[in-house]
Short mmCIF file of C-alpha atoms in Angstrom, two decimals:
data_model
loop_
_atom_site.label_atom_id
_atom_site.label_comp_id
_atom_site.label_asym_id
_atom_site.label_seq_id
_atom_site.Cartn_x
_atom_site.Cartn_y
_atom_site.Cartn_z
CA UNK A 1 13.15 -21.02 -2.26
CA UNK A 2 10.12 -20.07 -0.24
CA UNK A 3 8.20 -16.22 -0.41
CA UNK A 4 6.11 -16.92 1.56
CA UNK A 5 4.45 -14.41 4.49
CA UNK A 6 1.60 -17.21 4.91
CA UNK A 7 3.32 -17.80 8.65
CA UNK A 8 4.79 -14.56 9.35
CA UNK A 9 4.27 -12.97 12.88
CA UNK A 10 4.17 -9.81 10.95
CA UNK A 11 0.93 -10.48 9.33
CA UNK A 12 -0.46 -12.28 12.13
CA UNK A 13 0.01 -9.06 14.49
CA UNK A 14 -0.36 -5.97 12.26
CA UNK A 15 -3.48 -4.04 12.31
CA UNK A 16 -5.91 -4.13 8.99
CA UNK A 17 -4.59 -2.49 5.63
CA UNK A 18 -6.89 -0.20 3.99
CA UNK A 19 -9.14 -1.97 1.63
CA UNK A 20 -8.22 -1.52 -1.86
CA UNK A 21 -9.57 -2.59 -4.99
CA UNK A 22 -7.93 -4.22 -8.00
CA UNK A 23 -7.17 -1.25 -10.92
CA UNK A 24 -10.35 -1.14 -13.50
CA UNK A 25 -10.86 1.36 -16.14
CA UNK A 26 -8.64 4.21 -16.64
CA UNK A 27 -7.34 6.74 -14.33
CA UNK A 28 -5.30 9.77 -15.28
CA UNK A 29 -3.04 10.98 -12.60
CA UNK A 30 0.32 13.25 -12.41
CA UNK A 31 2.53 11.11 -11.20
CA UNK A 32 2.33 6.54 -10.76
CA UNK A 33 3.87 4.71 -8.73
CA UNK A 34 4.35 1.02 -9.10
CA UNK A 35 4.91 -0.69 -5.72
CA UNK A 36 3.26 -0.19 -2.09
CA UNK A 37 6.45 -0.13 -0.20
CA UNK A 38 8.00 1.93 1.99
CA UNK A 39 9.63 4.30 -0.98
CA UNK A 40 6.34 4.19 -3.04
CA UNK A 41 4.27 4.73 -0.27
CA UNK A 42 6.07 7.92 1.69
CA UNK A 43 6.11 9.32 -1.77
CA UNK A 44 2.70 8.56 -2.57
CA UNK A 45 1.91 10.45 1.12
CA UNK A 46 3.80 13.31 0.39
CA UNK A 47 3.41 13.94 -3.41
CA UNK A 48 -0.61 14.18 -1.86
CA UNK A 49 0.22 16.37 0.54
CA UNK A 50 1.64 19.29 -1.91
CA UNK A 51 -1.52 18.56 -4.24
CA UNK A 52 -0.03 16.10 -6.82
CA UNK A 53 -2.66 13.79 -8.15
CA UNK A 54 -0.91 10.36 -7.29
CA UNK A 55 -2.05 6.90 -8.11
CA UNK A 56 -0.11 3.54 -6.56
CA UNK A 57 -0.36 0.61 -8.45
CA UNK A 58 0.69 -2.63 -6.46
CA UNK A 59 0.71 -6.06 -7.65
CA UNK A 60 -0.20 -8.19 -4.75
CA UNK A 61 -0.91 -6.09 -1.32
CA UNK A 62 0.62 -3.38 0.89
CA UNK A 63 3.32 -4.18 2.41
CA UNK A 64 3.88 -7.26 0.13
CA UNK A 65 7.66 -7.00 -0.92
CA UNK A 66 10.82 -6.51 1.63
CA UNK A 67 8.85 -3.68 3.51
CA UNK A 68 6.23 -5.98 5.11
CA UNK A 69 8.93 -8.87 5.83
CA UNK A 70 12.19 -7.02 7.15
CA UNK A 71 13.61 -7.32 10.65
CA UNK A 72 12.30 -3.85 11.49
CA UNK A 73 15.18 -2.15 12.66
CA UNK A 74 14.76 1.83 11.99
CA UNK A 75 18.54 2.74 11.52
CA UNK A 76 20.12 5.47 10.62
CA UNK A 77 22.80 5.57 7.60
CA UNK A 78 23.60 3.05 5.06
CA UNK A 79 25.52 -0.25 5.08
CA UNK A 80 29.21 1.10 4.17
CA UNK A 81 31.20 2.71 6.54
CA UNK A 82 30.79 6.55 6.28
CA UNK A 83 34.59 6.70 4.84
CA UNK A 84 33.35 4.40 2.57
CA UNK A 85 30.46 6.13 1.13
CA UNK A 86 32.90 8.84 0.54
CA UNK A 87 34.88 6.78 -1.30
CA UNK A 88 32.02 4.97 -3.29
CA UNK A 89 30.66 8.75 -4.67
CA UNK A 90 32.81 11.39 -3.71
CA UNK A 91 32.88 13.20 -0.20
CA UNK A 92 30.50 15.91 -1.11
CA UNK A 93 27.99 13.83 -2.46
CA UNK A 94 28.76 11.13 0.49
CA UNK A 95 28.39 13.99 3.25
CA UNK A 96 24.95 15.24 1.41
CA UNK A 97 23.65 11.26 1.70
CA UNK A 98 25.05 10.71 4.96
CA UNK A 99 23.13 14.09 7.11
CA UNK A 100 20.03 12.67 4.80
CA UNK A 101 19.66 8.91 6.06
CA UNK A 102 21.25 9.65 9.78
CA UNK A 103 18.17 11.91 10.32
CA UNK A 104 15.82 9.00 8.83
CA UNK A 105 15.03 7.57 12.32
CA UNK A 106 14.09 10.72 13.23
CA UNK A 107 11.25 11.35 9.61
CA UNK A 108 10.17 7.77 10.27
CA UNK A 109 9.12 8.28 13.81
CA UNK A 110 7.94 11.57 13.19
CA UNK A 111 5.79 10.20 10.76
CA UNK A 112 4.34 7.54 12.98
CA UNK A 113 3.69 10.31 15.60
CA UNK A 114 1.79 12.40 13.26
CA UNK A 115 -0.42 10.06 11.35
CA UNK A 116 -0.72 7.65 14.72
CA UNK A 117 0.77 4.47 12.70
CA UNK A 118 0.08 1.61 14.93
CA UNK A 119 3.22 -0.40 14.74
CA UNK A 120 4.89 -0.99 17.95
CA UNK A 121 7.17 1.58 17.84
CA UNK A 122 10.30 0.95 19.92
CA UNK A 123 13.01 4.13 19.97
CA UNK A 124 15.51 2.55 22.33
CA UNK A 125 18.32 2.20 20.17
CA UNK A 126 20.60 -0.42 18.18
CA UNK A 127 23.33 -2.31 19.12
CA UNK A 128 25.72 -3.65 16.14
CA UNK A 129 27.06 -6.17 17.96
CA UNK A 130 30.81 -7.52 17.66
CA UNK A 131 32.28 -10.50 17.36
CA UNK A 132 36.02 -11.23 16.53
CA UNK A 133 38.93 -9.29 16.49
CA UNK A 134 37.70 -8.08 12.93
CA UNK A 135 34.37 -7.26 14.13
CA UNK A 136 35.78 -5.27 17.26
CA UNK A 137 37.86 -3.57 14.34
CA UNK A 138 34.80 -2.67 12.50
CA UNK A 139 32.75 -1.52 14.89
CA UNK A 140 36.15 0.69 16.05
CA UNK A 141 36.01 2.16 12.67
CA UNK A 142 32.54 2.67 12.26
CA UNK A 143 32.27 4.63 16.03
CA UNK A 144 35.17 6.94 15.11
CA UNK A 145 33.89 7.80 11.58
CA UNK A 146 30.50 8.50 13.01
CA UNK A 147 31.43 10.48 15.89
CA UNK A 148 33.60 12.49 13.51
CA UNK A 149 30.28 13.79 11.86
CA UNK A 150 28.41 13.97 14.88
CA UNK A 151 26.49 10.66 15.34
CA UNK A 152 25.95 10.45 19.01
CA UNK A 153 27.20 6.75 18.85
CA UNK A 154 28.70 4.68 22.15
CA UNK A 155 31.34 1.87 21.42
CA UNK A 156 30.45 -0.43 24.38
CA UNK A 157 33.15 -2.94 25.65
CA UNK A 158 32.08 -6.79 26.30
CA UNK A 159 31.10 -5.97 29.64
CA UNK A 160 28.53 -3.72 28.87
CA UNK A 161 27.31 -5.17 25.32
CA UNK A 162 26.99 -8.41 27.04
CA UNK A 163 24.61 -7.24 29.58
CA UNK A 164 22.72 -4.75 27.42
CA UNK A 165 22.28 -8.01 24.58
CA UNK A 166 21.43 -10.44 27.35
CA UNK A 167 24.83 -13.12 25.90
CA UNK A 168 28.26 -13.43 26.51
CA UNK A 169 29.12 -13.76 22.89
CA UNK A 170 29.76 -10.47 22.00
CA UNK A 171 33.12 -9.01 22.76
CA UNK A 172 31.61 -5.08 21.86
CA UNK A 173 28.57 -3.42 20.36
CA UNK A 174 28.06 -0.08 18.75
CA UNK A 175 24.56 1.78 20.20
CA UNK A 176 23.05 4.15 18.36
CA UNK A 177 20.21 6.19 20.34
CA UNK A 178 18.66 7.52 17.33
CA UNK A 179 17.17 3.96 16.05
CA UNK A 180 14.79 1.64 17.35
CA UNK A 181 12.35 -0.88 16.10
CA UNK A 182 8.83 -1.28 14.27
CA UNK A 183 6.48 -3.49 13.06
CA UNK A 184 7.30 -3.13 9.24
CA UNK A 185 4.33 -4.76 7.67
CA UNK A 186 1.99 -2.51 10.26
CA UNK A 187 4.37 0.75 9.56
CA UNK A 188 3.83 -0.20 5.95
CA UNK A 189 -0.27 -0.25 6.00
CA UNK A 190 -0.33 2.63 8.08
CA UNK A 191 1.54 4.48 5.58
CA UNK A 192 -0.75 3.35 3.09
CA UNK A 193 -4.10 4.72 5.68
CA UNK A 194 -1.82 7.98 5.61
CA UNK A 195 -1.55 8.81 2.08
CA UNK A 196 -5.71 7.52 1.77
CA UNK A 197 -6.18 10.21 3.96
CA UNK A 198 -3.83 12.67 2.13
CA UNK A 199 -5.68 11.97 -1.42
CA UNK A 200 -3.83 9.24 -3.24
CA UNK A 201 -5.41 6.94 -5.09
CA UNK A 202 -4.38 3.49 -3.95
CA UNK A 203 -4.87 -0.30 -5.81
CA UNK A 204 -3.64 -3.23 -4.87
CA UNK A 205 -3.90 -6.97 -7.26
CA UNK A 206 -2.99 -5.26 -9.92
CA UNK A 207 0.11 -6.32 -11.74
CA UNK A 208 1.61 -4.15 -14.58
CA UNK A 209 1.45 -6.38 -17.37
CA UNK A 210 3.38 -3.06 -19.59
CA UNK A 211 4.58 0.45 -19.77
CA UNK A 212 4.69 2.05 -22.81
CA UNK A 213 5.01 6.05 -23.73
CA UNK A 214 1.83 7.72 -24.61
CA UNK A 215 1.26 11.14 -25.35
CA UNK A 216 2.79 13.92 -22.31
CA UNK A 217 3.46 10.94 -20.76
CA UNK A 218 3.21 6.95 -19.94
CA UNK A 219 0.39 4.44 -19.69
CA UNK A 220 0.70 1.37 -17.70
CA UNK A 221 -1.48 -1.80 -18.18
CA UNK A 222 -3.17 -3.93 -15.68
CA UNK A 223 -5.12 -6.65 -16.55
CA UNK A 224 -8.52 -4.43 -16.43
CA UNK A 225 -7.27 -0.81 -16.05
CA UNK A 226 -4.53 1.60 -16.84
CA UNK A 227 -3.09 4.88 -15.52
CA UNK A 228 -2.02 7.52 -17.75
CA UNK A 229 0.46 9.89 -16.11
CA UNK A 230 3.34 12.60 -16.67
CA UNK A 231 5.62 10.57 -14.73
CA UNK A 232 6.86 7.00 -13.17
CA UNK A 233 8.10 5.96 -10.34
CA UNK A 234 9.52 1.95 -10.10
CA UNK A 235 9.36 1.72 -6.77
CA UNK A 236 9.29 -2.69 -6.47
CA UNK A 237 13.16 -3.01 -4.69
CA UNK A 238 13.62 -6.69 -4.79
CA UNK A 239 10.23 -7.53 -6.11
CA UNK A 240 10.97 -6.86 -9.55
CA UNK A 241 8.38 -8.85 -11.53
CA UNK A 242 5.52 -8.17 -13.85
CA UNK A 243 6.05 -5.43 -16.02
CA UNK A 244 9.09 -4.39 -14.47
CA UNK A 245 10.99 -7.27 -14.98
CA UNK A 246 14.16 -5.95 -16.63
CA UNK A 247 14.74 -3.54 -13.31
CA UNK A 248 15.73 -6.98 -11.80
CA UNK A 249 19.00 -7.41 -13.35
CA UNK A 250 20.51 -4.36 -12.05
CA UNK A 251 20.34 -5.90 -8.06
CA UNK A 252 21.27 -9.73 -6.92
CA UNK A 253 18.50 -10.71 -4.88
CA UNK A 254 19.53 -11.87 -1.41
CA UNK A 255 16.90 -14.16 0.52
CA UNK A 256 16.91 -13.32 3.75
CA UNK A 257 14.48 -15.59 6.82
CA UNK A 258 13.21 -15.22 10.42
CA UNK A 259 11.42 -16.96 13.14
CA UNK A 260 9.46 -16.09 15.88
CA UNK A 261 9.46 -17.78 19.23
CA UNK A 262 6.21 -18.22 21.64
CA UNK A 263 6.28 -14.93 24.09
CA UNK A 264 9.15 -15.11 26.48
CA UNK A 265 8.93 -15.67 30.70
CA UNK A 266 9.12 -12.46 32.92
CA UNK A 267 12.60 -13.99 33.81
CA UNK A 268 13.89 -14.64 30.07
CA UNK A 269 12.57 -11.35 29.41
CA UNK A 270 14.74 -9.51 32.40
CA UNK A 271 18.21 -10.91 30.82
CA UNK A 272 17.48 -11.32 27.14
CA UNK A 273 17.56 -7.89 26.10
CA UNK A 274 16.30 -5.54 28.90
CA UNK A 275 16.31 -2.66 26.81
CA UNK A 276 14.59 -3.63 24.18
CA UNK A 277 16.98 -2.75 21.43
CA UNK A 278 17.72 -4.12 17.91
CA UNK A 279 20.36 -6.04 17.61
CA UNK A 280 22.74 -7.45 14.41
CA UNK A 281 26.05 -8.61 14.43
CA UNK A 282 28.90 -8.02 12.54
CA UNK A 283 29.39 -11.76 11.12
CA UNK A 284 30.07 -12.22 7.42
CA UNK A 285 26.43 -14.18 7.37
CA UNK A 286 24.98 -11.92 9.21
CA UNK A 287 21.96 -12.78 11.94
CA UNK A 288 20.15 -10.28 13.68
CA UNK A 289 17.21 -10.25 16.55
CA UNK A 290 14.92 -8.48 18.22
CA UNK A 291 11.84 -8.79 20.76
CA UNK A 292 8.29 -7.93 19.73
CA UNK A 293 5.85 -5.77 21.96
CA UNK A 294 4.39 -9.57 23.18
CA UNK A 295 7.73 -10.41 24.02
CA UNK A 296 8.68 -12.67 21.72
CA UNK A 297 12.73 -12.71 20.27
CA UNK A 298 12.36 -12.34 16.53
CA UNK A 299 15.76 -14.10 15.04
CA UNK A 300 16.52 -13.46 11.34
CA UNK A 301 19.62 -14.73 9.01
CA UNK A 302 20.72 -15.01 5.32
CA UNK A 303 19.07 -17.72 3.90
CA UNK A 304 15.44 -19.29 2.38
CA UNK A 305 13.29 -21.30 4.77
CA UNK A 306 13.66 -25.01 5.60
CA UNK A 307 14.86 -27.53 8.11
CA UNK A 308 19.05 -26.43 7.92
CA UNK A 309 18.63 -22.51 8.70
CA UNK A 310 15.81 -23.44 11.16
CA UNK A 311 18.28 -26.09 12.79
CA UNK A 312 20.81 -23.40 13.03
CA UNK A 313 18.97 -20.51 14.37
CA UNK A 314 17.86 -23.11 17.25
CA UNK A 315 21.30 -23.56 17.88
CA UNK A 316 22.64 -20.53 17.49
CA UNK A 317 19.85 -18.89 19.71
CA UNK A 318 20.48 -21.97 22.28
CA UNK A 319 24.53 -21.07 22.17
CA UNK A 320 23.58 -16.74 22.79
CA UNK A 321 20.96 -17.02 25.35
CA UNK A 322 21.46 -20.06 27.49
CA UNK A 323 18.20 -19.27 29.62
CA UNK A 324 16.56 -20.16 26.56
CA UNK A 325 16.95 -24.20 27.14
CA UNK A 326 14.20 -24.79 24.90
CA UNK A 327 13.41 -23.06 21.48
CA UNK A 328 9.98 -23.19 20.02
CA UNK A 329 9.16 -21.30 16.58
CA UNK A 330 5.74 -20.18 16.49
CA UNK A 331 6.53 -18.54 13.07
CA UNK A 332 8.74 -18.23 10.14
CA UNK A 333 8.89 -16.27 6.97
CA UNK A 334 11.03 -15.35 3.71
CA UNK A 335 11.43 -12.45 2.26
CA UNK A 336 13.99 -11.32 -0.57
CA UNK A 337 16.94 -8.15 0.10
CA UNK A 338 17.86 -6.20 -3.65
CA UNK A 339 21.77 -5.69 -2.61
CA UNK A 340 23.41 -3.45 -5.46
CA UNK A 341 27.53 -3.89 -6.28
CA UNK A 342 27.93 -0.61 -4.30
CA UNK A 343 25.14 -1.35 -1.39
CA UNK A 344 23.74 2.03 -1.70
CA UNK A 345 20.23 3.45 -3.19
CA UNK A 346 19.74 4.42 -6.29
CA UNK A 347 17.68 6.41 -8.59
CA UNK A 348 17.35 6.21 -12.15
CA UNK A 349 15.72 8.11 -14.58
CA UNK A 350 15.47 5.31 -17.49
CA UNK A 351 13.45 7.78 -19.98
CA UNK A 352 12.25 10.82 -19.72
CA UNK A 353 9.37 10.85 -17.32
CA UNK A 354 10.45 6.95 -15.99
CA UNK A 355 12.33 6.53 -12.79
CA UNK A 356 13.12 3.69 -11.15
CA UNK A 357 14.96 3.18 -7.16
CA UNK A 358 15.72 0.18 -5.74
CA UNK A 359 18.85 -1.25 -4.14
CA UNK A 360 18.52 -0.50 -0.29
CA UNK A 361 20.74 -4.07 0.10
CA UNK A 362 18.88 -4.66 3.33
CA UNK A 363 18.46 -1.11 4.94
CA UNK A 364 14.71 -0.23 3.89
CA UNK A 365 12.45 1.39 6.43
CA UNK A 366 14.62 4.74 7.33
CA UNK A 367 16.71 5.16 3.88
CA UNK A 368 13.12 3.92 1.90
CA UNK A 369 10.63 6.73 4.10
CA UNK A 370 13.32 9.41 3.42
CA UNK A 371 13.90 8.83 -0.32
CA UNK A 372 10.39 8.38 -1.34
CA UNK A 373 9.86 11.76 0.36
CA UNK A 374 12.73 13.51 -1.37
CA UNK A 375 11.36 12.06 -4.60
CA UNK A 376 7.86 13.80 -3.80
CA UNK A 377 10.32 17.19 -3.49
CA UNK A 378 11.98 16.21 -6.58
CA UNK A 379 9.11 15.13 -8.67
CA UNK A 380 7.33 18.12 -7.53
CA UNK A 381 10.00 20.70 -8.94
CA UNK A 382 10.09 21.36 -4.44
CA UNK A 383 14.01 19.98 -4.69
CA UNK A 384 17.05 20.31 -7.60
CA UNK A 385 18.33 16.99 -6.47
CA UNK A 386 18.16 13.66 -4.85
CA UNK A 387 20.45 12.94 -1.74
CA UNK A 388 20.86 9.01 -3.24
CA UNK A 389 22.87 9.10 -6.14
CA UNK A 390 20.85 9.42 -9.64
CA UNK A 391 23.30 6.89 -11.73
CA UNK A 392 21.59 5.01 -14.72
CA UNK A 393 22.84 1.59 -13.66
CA UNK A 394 24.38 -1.05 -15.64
CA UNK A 395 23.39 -4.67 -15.20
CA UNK A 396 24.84 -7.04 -12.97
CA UNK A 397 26.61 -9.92 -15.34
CA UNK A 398 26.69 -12.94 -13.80
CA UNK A 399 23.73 -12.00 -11.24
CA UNK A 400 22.16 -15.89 -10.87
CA UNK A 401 25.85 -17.03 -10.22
CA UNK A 402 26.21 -14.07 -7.42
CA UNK A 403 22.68 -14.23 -5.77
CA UNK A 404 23.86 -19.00 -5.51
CA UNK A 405 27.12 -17.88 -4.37
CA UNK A 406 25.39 -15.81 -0.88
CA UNK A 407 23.09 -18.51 -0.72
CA UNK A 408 25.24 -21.55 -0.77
CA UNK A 409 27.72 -19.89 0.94
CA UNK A 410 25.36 -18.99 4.13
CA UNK A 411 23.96 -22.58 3.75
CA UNK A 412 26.97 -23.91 4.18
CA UNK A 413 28.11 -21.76 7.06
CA UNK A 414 24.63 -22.84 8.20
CA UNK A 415 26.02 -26.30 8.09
CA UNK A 416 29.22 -25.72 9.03
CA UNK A 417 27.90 -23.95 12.93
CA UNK A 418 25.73 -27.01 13.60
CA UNK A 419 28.11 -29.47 13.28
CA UNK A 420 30.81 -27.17 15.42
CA UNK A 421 28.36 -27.18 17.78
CA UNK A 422 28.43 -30.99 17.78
CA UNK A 423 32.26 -31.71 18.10
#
């Protein structure tokens, strides 16, 4: 399986990140963060802003992980159904979670506004597009659950999904005004500027090589520094490696790819999309896509790189927008989605002192910017509680036989599509 980000249109478009230095020496600091993601980033800015010294500790660059390779959708909520996050923790706790990540749209672009992030910020909306009778059934459920807590959400029939997607394979879509799109790699480094500019002490190519306790407090190891601080903060999602290795085994790790096409005509352009919304569907291997602010459609599905899920995006893309009669790639990258048995965030305080979250299962930017704020609040003695839950989670058994079974099985739906499309 390919990581790379070598050919990603992310890193090819996104303004400069900061320049940081590797970790030398030692630095003593309230509160560390290990990982320059979304979540350890927003709470890097914020735990700044209310005058806690902060350091960030990240092993390869900002932006390196999930937050610098997603789709860069800006939703609102979480992947269950709202009735299901009741279920999954309890309605009060659900409704507390729910009110927290629907208004995440809102903090991320706020956030963009206020520290000028360059990242081609899009607020137009998403459309969860439906296909099926079980997708039409989902996206049924979904619009009456939300509108029951006062999402301002619009079930659109095939008529109107079809011409708001640009394709006639969609027999509904769900459109939620309050999202929109990004560039997540630029969003990422301008968070990064942001909490430079608020105080924090930032280093990047510097991998924890171990955390042990020290006195009123931690130390973590690099290979030429360390931080000594009151409290940690695991903030590496999917990217699990280093020093923080064991966090791994409480998420399957889901690789998910996309590919970029050259810029699109001014007639492509006018049917593919007019609006300029995100768009996923609500397939069991799910695909999702997107235009960029140069116009080119940004197609993503479940999957590593390599010649069968680039075969089957060109077909798939062929089969949704026939005005594309031609499909060229200009780029394609990998990046890696931490989905946890429940699909929801969590937070766990390990020791005394040591947190770690992870878990977003594919729903970073809003949920991530929001929770790594609240943990500033929380850290900070500014907030009793998290609105994620705060469960100390178990590992997953049999995680390398779950994380083959999503990948064979979309590489063999993979398969499967092409040669349906050949009979």
């Amino acid at each position: 399986m390919s990581d790379k980000i070598c050919n990603s249109l992310w890193r090819a478009s996104s303004p400069a990140a900061p320049v940081l230095a590797p970790l030398e020496g030692r630095v003593d600091v309230e509160v560390v963060i290990v990982g320059a993601g979304f979540t350890g980033l927003s709470a890097a800015l914020h735990l700044a802003k209310f005058g806690i010294s902060v350091a960030v500790i990240e092993a390869q660059e900002v932006g390196f992980g999930g937050s610098g390779r997603n789709v860069g959708l800006a939703n609102a909520g979480v992947w269950l159904e709202p009735d299901q996050l009741d279920n999954a923790i309890g309605t009060e706790a659900g409704s507390i979670m729910y009110k927290a990540l629907a208004a995440a749209p809102e903090f991320v672009y706020g956030l963009i506004k206020e520290y000028d992030i360059q990242c081609e910020p899009v607020r137009n909306g998403t459309l969860h597009a439906g296909v099926g009778k079980s997708g039409l059934a989902q996206l049924q459920r979904r619009c009456e659950q939300m509108q029951k807590r006062g999402a301002p959400v619009q079930l659109l029939d095939a008529a109107e999904a079809q011409v708001r997607i640009g394709s006639s394979k969609f027999n509904s879509a769900l459109f939620d005004p309050r999202a929109g799109t990004i560039q997540p790699l630029a969003y990422a480094r301008g968070l990064a500027h942001a909490a430079l500019k608020e105080g924090a002490k930032l280093f990047d190519q510097s991998p924890v090589s171990k955390i042990e306790p020290a006195d009123n407090g931690w130390v973590l190891h690099t290979e030429k520094g360390q931080v000594h601080a009151e409290k940690v903060m695991l903030a590496t999602n999917a990217y699990s490696e280093f020093g923080v290795k064991e966090q791994a085994r409480k998420f399957v790790p889901i690789f998910y790819s996309q590919l970029a096409t050259k810029p699109l005509s001014e007639a492509q352009l006018a049917s593919i999309l007019p609006n300029k919304e995100g768009v996923w569907d609500t397939c069991t291997v799910m695909s999702s896509f997107r235009l960029d602010q140069q116009g080119r459609l940004v197609f993503g599905g479940m999957g590593g790189e390599g010649s069968v899920l680039s075969n089957w995006a060109t077909q798939r893309v062929t089969e949704l927008f026939p005005i594309l009669s031609k499909v060229q790639w200009d780029y394609c990258w990998t990046g890696k989605i931490a989905y946890s048995e429940d699909h929801l965030p969590h937070c766990q305080q390990l020791e005394k002192g040591l947190f770690s979250v992870a878990g977003y299962s594919g729903r970073g930017i809003g949920p991530g910017t929001v929770v790594g704020a609240e943990l500033a609040e929380w850290l900070s003695g500014r907030r009793e509680s998290l609105s994620i839950p705060t469960t100390v989670l178990r590992d997953i058994s049999f995680r390398e036989l779950k994380r083959l079974f999503y990948e064979v099985g979309a590489h063999t739906y993979h398969i499967g599509q092409q040669s349906h499309a050949l009979d």
